[in-house]
Coordinates of C-alpha atoms in Angstrom, one line a residue:
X17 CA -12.3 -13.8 17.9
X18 CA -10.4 -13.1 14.4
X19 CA -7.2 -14.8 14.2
X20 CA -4.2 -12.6 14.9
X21 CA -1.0 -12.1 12.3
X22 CA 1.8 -9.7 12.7
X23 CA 2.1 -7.2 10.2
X24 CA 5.9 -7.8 9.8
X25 CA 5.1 -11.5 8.3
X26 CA 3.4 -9.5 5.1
X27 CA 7.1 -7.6 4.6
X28 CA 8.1 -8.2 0.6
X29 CA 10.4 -6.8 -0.8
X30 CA 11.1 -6.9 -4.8
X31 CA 13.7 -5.7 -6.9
X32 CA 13.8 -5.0 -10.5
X33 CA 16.2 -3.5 -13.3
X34 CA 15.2 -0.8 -15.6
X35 CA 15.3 -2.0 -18.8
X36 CA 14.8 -0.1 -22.3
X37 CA 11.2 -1.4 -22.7
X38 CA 10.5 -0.2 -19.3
X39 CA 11.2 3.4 -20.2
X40 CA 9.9 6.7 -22.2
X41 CA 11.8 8.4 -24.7
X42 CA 13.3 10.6 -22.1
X43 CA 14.9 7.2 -20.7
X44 CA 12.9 7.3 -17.6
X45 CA 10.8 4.7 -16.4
X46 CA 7.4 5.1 -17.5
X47 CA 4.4 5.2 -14.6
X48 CA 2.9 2.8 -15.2
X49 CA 5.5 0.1 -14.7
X50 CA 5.9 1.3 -12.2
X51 CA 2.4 1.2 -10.6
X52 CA 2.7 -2.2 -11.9
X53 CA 6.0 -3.0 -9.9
X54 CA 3.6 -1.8 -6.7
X55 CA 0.5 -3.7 -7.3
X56 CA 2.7 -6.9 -7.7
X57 CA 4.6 -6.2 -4.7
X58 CA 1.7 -4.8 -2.6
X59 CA -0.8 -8.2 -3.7
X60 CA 2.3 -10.7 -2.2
X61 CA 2.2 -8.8 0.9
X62 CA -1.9 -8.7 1.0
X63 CA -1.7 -12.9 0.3
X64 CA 1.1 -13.1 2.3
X65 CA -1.2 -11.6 5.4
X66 CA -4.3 -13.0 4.6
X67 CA -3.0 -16.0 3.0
X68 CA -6.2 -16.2 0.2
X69 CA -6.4 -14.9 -3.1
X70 CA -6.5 -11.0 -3.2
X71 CA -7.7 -8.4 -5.4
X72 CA -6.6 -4.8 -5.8
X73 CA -9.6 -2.6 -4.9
X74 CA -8.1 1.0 -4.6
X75 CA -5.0 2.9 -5.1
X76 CA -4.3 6.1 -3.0
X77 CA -2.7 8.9 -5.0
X78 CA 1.0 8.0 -6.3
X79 CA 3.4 11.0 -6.7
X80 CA 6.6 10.9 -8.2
X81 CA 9.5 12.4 -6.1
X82 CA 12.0 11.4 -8.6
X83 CA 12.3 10.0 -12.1
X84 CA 13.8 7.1 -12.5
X85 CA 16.6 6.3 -15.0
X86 CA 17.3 3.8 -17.5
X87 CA 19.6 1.3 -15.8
X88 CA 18.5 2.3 -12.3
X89 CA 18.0 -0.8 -9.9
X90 CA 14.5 -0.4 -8.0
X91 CA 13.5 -1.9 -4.8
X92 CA 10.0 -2.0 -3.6
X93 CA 8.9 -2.8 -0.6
X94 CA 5.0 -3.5 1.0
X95 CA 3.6 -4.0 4.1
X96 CA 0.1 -4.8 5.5
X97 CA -0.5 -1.6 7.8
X98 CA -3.9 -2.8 9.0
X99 CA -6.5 -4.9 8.4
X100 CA -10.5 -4.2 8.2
X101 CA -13.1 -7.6 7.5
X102 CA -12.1 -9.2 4.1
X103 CA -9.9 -5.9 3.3
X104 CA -6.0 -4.7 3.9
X105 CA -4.2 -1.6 3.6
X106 CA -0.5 -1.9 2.2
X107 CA 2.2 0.6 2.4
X108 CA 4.4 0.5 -0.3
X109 CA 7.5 2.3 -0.6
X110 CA 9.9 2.4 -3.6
X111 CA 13.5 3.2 -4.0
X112 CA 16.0 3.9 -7.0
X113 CA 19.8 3.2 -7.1
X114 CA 22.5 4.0 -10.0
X115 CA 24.6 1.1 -8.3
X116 CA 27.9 3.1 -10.7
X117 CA 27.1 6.3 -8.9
X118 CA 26.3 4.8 -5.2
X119 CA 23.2 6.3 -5.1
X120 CA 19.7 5.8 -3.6
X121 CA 16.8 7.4 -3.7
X122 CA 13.1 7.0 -2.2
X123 CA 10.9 7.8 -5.6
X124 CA 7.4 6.4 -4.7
X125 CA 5.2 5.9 -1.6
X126 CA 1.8 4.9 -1.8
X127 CA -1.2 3.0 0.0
X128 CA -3.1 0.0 -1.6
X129 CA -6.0 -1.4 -0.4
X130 CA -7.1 -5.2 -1.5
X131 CA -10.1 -7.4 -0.7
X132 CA -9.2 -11.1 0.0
X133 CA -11.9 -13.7 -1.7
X134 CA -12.5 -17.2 -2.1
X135 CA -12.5 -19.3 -5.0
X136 CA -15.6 -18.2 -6.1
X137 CA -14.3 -14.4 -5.8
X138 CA -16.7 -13.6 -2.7
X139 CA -15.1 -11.3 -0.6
X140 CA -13.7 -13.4 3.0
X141 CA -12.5 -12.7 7.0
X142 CA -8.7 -11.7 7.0
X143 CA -6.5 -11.9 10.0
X144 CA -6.4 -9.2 12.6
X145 CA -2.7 -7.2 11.7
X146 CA -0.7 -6.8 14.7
X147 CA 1.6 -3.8 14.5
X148 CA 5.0 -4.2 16.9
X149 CA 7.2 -1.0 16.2
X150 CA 6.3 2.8 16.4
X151 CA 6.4 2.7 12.8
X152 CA 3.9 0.2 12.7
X153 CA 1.6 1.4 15.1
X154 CA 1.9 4.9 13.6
X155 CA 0.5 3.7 9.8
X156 CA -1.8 1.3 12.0
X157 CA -3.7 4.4 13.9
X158 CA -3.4 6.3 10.7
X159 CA -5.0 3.5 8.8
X160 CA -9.1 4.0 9.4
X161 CA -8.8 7.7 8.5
X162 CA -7.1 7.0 5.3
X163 CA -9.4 4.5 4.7
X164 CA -13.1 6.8 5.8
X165 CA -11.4 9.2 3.1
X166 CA -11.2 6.5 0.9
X167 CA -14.6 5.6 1.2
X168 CA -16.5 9.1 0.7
X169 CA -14.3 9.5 -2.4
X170 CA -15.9 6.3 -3.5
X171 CA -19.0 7.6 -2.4
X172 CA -19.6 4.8 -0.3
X173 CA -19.2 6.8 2.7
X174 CA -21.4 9.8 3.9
X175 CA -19.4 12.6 5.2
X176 CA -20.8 13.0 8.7
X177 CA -20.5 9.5 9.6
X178 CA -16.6 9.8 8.9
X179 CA -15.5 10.0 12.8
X180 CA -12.1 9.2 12.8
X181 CA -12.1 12.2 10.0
X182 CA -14.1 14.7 12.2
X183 CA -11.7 13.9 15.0
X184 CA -9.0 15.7 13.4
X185 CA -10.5 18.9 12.8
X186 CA -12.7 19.0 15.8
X187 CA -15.9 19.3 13.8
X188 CA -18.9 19.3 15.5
X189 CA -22.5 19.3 14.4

């Protein structure tokens, strides 16, 4: 049996200031700090979970709700939502605050996915993830589907052999 680990021990959270370099010239931080910020923030809590070297191996779509400002404080924060053999799905979710203005904002959400591997970068067994709260459990369940879609879009994946997929739309053949 795989060793067990709750998902709550991966919880990281990281905070930055937006700095001039960070930004555009419209003063707004440019993407790809920011998917930067998350792939930081998302590998602590992959090695924090599997507790092994880990490597980014996909990155679901990132949309940006809101532009982020020069001077704006940001907080990220990423947790293992499940894990699969020597891979982990990670939740990241990112806010802004203008401290002067007291206000925050969620800007970013987005899944990760990383492969832990040993020291000669050959993939490796991670722990079971353990989800405790509804919100847990809720991107826990929602986690294989994500991943089957992640999968055919890779091409690694045939279509028909998606069944957590073809659950939701009732498809039969």
């Amino acid at each position: 049996m795989r060793k067990q680990k709750k998902v709550s021990e991966s919880y990281t959270i990281m905070t930055e200031l937006v700095l001039p370099n960070d930004t555009n010239t419209l003063h707004n931080l440019m993407g790809g700090r920011m998917m930067h910020w998350m792939d930081i923030v998302s590998a602590i809590a992959a090695q924090k979970h599997s507790n092994r070297i880990v490597v980014t191996a996909s990155v679901d779509n990132v949309s940006f709700k809101e532009s982020i400002k020069l001077g704006n404080v940001v907080t990220l924060e990423a947790q293992v939502t499940r894990a699969f053999n020597s891979s982990m799905e990670v939740h990241i979710k990112v806010f802004a605050e203008d401290i002067p203005a007291g206000k925050k904002v969620k800007t970013n959400e987005a899944f990760f996915t990383f492969v832990a591997v040993d020291q000669l970068g050959s993939p490796i067994d991670v722990p079971e993830a353990l989800p405790e709260t509804d919100g847990e459990i809720e991107l826990f369940n929602g986690a294989l589907r994500r991943r089957q879609l992640r999968l055919i879009l890779a091409g690694r994946m045939k279509p028909h052999d998606a069944e957590e997929l073809k659950a939701i739309f009732n498809f039969q053949q």
